[in-house]
PDB file of C-alpha atoms and ligand atoms in Angstrom:
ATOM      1  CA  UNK A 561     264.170 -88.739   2.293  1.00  0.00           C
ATOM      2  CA  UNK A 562     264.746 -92.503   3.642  1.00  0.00           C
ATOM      3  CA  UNK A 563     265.037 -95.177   1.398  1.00  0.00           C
ATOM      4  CA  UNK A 564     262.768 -98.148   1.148  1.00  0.00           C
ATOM      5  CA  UNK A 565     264.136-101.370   1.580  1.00  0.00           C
ATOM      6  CA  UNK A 566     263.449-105.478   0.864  1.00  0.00           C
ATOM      7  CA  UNK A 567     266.398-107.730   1.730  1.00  0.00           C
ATOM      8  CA  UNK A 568     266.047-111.416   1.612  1.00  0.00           C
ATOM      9  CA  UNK A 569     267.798-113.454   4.940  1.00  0.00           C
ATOM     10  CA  UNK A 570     268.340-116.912   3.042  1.00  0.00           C
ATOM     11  CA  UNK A 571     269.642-118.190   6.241  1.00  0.00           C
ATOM     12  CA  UNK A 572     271.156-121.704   6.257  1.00  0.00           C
ATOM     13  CA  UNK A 573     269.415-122.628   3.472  1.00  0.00           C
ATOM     14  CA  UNK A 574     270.116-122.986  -0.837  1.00  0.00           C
ATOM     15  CA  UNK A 575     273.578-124.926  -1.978  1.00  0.00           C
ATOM     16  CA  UNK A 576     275.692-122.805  -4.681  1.00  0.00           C
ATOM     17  CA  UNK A 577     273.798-123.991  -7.642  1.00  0.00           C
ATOM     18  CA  UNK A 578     270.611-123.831  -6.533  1.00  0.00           C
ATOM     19  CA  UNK A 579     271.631-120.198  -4.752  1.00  0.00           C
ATOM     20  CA  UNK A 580     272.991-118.932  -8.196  1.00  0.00           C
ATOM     21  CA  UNK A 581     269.216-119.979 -10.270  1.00  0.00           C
ATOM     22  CA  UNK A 582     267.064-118.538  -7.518  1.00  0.00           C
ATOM     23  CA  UNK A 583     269.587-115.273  -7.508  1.00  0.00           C
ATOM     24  CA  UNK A 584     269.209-114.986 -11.473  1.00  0.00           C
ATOM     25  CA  UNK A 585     265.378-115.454 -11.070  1.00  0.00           C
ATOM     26  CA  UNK A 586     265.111-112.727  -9.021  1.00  0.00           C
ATOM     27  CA  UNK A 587     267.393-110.638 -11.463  1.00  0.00           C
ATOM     28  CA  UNK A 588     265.048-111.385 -14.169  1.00  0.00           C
ATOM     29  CA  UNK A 589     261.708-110.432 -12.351  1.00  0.00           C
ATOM     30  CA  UNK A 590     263.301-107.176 -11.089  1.00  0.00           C
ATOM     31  CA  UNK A 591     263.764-106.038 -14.178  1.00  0.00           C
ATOM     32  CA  UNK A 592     260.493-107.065 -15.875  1.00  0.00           C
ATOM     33  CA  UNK A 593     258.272-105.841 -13.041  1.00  0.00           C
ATOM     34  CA  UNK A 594     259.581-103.241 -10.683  1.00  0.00           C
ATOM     35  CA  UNK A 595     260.507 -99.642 -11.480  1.00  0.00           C
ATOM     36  CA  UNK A 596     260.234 -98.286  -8.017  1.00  0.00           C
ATOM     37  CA  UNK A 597     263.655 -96.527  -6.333  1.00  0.00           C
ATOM     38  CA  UNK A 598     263.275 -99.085  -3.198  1.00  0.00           C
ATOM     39  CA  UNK A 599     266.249-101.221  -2.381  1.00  0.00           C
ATOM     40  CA  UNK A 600     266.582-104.606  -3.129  1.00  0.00           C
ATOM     41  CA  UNK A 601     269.119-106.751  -1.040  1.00  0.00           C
ATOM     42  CA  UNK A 602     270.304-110.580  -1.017  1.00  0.00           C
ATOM     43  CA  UNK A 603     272.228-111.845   2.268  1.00  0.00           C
ATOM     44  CA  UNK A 604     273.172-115.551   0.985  1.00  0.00           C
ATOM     45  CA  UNK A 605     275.236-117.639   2.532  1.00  0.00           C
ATOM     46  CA  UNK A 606     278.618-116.880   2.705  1.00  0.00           C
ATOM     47  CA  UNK A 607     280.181-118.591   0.334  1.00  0.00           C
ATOM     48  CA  UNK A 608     277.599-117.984  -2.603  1.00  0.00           C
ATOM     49  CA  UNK A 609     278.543-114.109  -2.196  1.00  0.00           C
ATOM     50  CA  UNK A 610     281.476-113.909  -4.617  1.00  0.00           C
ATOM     51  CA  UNK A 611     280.022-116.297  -7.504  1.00  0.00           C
ATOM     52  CA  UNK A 612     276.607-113.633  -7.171  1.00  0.00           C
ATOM     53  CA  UNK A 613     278.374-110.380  -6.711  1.00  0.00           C
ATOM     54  CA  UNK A 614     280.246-111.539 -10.623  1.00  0.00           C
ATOM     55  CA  UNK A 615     276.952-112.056 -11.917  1.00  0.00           C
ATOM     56  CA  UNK A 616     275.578-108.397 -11.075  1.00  0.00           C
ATOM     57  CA  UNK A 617     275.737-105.890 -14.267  1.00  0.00           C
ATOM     58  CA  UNK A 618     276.050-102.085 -13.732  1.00  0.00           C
ATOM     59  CA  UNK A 619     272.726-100.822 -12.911  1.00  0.00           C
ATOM     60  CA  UNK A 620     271.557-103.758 -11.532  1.00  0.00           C
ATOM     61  CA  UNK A 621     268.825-102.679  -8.548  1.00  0.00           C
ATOM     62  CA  UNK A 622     270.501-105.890  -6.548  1.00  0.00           C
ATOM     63  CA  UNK A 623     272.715-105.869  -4.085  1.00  0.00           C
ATOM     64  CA  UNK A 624     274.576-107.863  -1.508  1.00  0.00           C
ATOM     65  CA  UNK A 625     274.832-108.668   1.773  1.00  0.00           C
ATOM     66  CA  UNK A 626     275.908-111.192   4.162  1.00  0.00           C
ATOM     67  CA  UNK A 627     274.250-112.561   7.434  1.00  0.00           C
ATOM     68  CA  UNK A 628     277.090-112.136  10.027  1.00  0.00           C
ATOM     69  CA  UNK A 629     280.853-111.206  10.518  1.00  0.00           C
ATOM     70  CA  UNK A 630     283.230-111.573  13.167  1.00  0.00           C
ATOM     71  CA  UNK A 631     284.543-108.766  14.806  1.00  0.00           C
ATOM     72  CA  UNK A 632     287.746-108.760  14.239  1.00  0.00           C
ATOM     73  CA  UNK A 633     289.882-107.461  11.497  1.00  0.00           C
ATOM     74  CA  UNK A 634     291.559-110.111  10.896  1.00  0.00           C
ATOM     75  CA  UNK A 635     293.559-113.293  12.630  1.00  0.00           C
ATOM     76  CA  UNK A 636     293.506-116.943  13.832  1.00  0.00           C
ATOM     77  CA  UNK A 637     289.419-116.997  14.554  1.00  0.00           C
ATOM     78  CA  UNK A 638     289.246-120.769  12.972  1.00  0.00           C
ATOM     79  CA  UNK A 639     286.184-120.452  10.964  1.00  0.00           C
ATOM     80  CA  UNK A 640     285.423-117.122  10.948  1.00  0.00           C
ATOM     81  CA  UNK A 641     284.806-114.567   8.221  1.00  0.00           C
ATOM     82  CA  UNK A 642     285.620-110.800   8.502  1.00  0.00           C
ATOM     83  CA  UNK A 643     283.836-107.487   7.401  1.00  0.00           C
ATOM     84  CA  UNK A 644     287.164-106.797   5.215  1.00  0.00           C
ATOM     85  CA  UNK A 645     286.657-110.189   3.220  1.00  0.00           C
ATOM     86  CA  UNK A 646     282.937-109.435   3.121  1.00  0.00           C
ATOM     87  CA  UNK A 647     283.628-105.960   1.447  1.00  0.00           C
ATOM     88  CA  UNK A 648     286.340-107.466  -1.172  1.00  0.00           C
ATOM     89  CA  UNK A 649     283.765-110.547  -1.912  1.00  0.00           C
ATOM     90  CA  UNK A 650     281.455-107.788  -3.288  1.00  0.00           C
ATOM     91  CA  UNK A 651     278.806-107.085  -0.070  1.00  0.00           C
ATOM     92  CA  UNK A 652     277.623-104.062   0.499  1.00  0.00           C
ATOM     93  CA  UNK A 653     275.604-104.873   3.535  1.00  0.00           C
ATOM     94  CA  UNK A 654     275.606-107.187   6.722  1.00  0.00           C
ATOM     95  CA  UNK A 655     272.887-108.254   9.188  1.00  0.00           C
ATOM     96  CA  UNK A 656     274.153-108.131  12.506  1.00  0.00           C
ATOM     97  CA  UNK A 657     272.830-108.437  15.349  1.00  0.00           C
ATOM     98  CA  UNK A 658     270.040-111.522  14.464  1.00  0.00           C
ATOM     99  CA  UNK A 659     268.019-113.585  17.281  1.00  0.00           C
ATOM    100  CA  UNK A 660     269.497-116.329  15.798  1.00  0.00           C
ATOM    101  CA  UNK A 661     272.756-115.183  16.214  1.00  0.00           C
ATOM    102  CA  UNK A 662     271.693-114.084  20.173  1.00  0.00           C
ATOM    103  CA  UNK A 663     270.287-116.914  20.769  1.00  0.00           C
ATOM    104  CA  UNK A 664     272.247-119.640  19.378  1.00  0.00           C
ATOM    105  CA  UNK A 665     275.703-118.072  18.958  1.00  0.00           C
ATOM    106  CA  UNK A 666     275.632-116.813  22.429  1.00  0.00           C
ATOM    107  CA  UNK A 667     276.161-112.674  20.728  1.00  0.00           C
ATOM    108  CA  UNK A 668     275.809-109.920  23.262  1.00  0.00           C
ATOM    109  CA  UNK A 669     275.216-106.401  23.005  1.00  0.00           C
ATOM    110  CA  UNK A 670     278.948-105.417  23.268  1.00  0.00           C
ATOM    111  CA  UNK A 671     280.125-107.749  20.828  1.00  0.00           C
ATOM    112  CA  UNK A 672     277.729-106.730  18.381  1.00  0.00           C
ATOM    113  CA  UNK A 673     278.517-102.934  19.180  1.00  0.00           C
ATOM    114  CA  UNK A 674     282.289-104.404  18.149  1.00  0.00           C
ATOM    115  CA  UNK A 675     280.678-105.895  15.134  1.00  0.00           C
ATOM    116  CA  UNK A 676     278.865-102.308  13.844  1.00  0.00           C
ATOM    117  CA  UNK A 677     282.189-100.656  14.085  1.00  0.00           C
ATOM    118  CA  UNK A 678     284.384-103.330  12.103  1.00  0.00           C
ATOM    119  CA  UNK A 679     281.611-103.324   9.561  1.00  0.00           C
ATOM    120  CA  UNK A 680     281.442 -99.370   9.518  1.00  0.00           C
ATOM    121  CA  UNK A 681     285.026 -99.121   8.916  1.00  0.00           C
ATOM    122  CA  UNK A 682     285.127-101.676   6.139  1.00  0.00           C
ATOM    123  CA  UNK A 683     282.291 -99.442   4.690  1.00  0.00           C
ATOM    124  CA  UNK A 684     279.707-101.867   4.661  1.00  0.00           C
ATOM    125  CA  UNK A 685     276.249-100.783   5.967  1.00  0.00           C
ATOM    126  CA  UNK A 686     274.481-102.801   8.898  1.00  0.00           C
ATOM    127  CA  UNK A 687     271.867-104.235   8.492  1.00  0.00           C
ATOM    128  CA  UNK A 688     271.032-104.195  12.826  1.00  0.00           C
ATOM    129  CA  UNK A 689     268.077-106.264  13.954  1.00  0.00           C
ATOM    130  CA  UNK A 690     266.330-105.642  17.528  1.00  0.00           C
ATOM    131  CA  UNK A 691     263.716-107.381  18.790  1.00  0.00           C
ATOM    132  CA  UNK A 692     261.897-108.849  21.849  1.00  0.00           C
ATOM    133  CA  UNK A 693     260.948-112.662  22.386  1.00  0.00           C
ATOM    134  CA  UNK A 694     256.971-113.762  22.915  1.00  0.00           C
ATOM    135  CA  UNK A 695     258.286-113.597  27.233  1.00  0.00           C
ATOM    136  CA  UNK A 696     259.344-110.274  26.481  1.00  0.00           C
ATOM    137  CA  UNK A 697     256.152-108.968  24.409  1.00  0.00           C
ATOM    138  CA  UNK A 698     253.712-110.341  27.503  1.00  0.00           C
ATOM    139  CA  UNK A 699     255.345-109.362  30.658  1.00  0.00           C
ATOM    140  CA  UNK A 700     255.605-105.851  29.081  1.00  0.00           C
ATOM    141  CA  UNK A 701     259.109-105.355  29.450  1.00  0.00           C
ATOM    142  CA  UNK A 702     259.674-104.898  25.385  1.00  0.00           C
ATOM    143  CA  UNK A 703     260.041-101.496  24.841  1.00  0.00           C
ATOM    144  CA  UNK A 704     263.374-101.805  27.448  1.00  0.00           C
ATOM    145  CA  UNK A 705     264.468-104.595  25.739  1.00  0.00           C
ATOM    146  CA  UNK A 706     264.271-102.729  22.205  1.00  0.00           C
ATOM    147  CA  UNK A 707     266.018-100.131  23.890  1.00  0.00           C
ATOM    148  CA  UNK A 708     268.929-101.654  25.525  1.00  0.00           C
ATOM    149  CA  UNK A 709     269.334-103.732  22.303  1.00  0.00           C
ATOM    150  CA  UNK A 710     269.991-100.178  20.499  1.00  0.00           C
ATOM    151  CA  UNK A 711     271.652 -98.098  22.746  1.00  0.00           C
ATOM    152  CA  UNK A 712     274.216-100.720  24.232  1.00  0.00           C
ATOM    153  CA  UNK A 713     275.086-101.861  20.632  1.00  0.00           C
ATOM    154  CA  UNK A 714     274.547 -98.781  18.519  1.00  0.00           C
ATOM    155  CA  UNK A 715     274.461 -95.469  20.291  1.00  0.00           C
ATOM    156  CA  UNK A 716     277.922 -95.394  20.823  1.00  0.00           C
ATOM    157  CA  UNK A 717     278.373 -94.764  17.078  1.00  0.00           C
ATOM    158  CA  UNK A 718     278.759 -90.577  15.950  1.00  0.00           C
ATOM    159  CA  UNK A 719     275.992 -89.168  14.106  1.00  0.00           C
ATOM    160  CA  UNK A 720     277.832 -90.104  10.953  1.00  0.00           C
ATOM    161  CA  UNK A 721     278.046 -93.843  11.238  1.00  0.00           C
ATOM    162  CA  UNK A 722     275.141 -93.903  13.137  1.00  0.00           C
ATOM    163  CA  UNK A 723     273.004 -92.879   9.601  1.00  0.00           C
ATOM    164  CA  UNK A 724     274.575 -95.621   7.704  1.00  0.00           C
ATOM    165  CA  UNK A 725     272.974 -98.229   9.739  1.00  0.00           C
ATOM    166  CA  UNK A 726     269.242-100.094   8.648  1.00  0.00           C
ATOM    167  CA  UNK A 727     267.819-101.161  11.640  1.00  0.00           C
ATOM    168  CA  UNK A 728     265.485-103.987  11.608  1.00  0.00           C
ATOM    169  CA  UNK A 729     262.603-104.821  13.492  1.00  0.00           C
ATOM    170  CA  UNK A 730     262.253-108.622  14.057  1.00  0.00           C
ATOM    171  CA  UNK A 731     260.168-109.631  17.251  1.00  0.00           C
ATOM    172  CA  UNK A 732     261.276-112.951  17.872  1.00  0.00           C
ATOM    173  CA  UNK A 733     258.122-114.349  18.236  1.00  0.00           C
ATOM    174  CA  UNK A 734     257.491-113.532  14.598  1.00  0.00           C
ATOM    175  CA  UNK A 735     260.181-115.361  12.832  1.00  0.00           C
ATOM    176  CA  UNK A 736     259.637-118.404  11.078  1.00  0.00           C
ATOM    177  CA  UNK A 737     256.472-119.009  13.299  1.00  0.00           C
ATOM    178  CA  UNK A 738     253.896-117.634  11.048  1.00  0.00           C
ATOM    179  CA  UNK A 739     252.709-115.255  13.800  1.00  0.00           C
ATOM    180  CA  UNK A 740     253.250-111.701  12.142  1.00  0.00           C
ATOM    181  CA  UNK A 741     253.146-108.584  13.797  1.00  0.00           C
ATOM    182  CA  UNK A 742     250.010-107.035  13.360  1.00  0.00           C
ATOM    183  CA  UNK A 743     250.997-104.139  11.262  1.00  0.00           C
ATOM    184  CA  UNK A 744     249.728-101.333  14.718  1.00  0.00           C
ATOM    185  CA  UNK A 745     251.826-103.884  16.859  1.00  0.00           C
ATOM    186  CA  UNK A 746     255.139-103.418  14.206  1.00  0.00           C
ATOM    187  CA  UNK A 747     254.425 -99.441  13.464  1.00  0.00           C
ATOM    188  CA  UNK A 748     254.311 -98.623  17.687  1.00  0.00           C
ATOM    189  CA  UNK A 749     257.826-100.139  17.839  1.00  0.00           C
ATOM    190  CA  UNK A 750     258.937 -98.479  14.674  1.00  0.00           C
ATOM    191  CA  UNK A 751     257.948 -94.939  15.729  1.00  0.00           C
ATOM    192  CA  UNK A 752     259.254 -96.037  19.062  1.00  0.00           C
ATOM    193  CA  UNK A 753     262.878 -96.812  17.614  1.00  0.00           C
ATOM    194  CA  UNK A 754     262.677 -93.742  15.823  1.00  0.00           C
ATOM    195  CA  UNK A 755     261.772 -91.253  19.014  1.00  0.00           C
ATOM    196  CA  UNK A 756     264.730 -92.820  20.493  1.00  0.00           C
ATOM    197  CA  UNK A 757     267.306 -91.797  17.953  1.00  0.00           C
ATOM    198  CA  UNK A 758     266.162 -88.873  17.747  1.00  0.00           C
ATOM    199  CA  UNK A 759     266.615 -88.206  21.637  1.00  0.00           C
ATOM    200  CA  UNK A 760     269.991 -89.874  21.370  1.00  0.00           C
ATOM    201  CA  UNK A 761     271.375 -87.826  17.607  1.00  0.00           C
ATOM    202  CA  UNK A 762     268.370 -85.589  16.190  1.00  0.00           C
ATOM    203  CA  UNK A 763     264.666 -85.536  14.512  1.00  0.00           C
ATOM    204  CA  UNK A 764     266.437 -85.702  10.855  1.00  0.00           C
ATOM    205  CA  UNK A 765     268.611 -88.258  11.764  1.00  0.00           C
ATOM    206  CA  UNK A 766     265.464 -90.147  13.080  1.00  0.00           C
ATOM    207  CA  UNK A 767     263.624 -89.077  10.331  1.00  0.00           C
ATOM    208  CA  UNK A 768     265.842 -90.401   7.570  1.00  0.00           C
ATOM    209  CA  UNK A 769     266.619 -93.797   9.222  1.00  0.00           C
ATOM    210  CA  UNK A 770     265.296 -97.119   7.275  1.00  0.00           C
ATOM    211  CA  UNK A 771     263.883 -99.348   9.803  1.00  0.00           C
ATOM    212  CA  UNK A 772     262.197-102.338   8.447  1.00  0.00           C
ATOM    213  CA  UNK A 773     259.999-105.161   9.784  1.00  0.00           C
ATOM    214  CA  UNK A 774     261.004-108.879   9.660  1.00  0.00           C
ATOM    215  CA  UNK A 775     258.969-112.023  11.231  1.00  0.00           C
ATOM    216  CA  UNK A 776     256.739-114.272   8.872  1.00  0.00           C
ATOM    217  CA  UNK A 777     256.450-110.758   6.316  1.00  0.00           C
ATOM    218  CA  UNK A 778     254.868-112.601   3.263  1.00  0.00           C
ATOM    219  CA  UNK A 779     252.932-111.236  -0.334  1.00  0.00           C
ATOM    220  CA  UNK A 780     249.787-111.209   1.968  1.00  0.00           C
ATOM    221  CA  UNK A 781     250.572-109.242   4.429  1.00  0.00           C
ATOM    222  CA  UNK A 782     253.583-107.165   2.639  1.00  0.00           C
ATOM    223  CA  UNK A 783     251.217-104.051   1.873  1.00  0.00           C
ATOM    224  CA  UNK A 784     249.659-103.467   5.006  1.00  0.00           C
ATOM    225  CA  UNK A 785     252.812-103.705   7.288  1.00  0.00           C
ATOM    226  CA  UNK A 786     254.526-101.335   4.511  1.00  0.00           C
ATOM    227  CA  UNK A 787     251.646 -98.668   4.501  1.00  0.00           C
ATOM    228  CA  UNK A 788     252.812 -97.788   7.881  1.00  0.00           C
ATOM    229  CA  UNK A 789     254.031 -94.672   8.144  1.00  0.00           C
ATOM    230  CA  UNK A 790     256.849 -95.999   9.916  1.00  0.00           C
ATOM    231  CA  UNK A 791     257.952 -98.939   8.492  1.00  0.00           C
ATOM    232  CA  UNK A 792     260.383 -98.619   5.045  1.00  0.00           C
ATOM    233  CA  UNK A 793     259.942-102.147   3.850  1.00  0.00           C
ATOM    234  CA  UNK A 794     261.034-105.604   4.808  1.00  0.00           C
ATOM    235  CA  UNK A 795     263.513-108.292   6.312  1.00  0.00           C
ATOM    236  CA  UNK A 796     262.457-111.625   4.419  1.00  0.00           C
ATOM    237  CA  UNK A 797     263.129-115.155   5.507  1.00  0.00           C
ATOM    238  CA  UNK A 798     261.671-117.712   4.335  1.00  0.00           C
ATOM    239  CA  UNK A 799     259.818-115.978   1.328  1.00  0.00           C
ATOM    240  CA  UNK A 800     262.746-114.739   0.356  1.00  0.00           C
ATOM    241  CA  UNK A 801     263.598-118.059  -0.967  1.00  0.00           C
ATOM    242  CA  UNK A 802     261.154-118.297  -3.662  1.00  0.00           C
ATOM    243  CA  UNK A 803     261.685-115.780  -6.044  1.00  0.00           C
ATOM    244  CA  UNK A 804     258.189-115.173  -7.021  1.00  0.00           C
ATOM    245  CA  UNK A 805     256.901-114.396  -3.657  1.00  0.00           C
ATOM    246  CA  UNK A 806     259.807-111.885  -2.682  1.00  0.00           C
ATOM    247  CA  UNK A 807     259.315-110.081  -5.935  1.00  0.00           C
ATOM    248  CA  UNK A 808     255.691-109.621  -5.195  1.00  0.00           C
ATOM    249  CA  UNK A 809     257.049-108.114  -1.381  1.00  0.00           C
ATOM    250  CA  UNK A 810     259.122-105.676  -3.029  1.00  0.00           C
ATOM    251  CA  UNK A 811     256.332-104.376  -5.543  1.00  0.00           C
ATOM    252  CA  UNK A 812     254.265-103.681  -2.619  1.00  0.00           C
ATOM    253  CA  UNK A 813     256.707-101.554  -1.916  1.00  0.00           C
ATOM    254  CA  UNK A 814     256.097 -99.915  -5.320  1.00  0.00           C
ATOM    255  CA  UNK A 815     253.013 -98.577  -3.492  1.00  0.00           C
ATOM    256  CA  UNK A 816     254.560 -96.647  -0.360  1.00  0.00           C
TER     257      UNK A 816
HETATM  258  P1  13P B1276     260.770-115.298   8.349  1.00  0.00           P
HETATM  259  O1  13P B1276     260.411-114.306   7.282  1.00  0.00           O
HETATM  260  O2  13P B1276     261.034-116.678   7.820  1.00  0.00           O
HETATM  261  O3  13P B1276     259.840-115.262   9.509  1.00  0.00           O
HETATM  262  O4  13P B1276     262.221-114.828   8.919  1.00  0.00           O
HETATM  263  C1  13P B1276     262.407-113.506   9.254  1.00  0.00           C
HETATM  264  C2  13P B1276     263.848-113.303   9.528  1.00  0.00           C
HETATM  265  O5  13P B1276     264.388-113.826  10.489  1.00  0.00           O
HETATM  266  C3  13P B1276     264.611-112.489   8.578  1.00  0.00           C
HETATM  267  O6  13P B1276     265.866-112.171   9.078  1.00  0.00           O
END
């Protein structure tokens, strides 16, 4: 059985204060209106990560996770912030691997398949996003591009480590532009992703993976991209930042 999944990317975006109300808003709503088993994940900034993780009780359905780590263990990196600190600030999970991150922090394939293992070994679980840009998705060359993305940064992984990674689905073109992947468009890459694993490790690996969708996902549209057979829930951006609006994305999970 693979779990279903909602994890809010707040990006560069919420200072401490404002990060620790919208964090106990959420809290609150969970608890009042969701009873489902689906995952629920926050990737703040980094520095908000310790002040939240404090704030969790046992049992909450919360978790955390951060939105990049370097990957080294540790050293002079002047700015940097490793999967070891991430793990002792209280994250459980961390996106690697974002467009953002390719695109304006120059990451690579091989660096990020450096970044899975560091993470792996500090026992945090990946959060690894693919994804082709709008150039990409018309001249037809997308389905390479999803699959060099995975097996030049991931299939080097054994079986074992392999199954602790999410993989998300972001299409580039989708982020932030209001342009969502139409939920046929997002379920052919899904199923796509997942016939590749399982040439790569095996069917039930494949089967059990998460992979979830990211790009403009919103309470609209939430249900019908999650009814996929394919797709296990959702990488938020910006309505992720109003707690209202992500709650209502994970209760559509409520109805996978
Ligand atoms: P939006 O939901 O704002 O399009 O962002 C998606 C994303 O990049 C999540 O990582």
């Amino acid at each position: 059985m693979r779990k279903s999944i909602v994890a809010g990317n707040w990006k560069m975006n919420m200072g401490l204060k404002e990060g620790i109300a919208l964090f106990s808003e959420i809290s609150e709503l969970l608890k009042e209106e969701v009873n489902g088993d689906q995952g629920v994940i926050v990737c703040p900034p980094f520095i908000h990560i310790s002040s939240l993780a404090q704030s969790l009780e046992s049992g909450d359905k919360l978790q955390l996770g951060a939105q990049n780590c370097h990957q080294s263990d540790s050293g002079a990196f002047t700015g940097e912030v490793s999967a070891s600190m991430l793990a002792s600030a209280g994250a459980a999970y961390v996106i690697i691997g974002h467009s953002e991150r390719r695109l304006y922090f120059s990451e690579l394939n091989p660096d990020l398949a450096k970044k899975l293992d560091v993470v792996l070994k500090n026992g945090i679980a990946p959060i690894f996003c693919i994804g082709e840009t709008l150039e990409q998705r018309n001249d037809g060359s997308y389905f390479e591009v999803i699959k060099s993305q995975l097996s030049e940064a991931a299939f080097h992984l054994a079986e074992a480590d392999f199954s602790k990674l999410v993989i998300a689905y972001e299409p580039v073109w989708a982020i932030g532009t209001g342009l969502t992947a139409s939920p046929e468009q997002a379920q052919e890459i899904h199923s796509y992703i997942r016939t590749l694993v399982a040439e790569k490790y095996n069917q039930s690996l494949a089967n059990d993976l998460t992979i979830l969708y990211g790009g403009s996902c919103n309470p609209k549209n939430a249900s019908e991209l999650f009814a996929q057979p394919d797709i296990d829930g959702g990488l938020i951006g910006g309505a992720s930042l109003k707690a209202r609006d992500f709650v209502d994305i994970i209760k559509a999970l409520d109805q996978k």
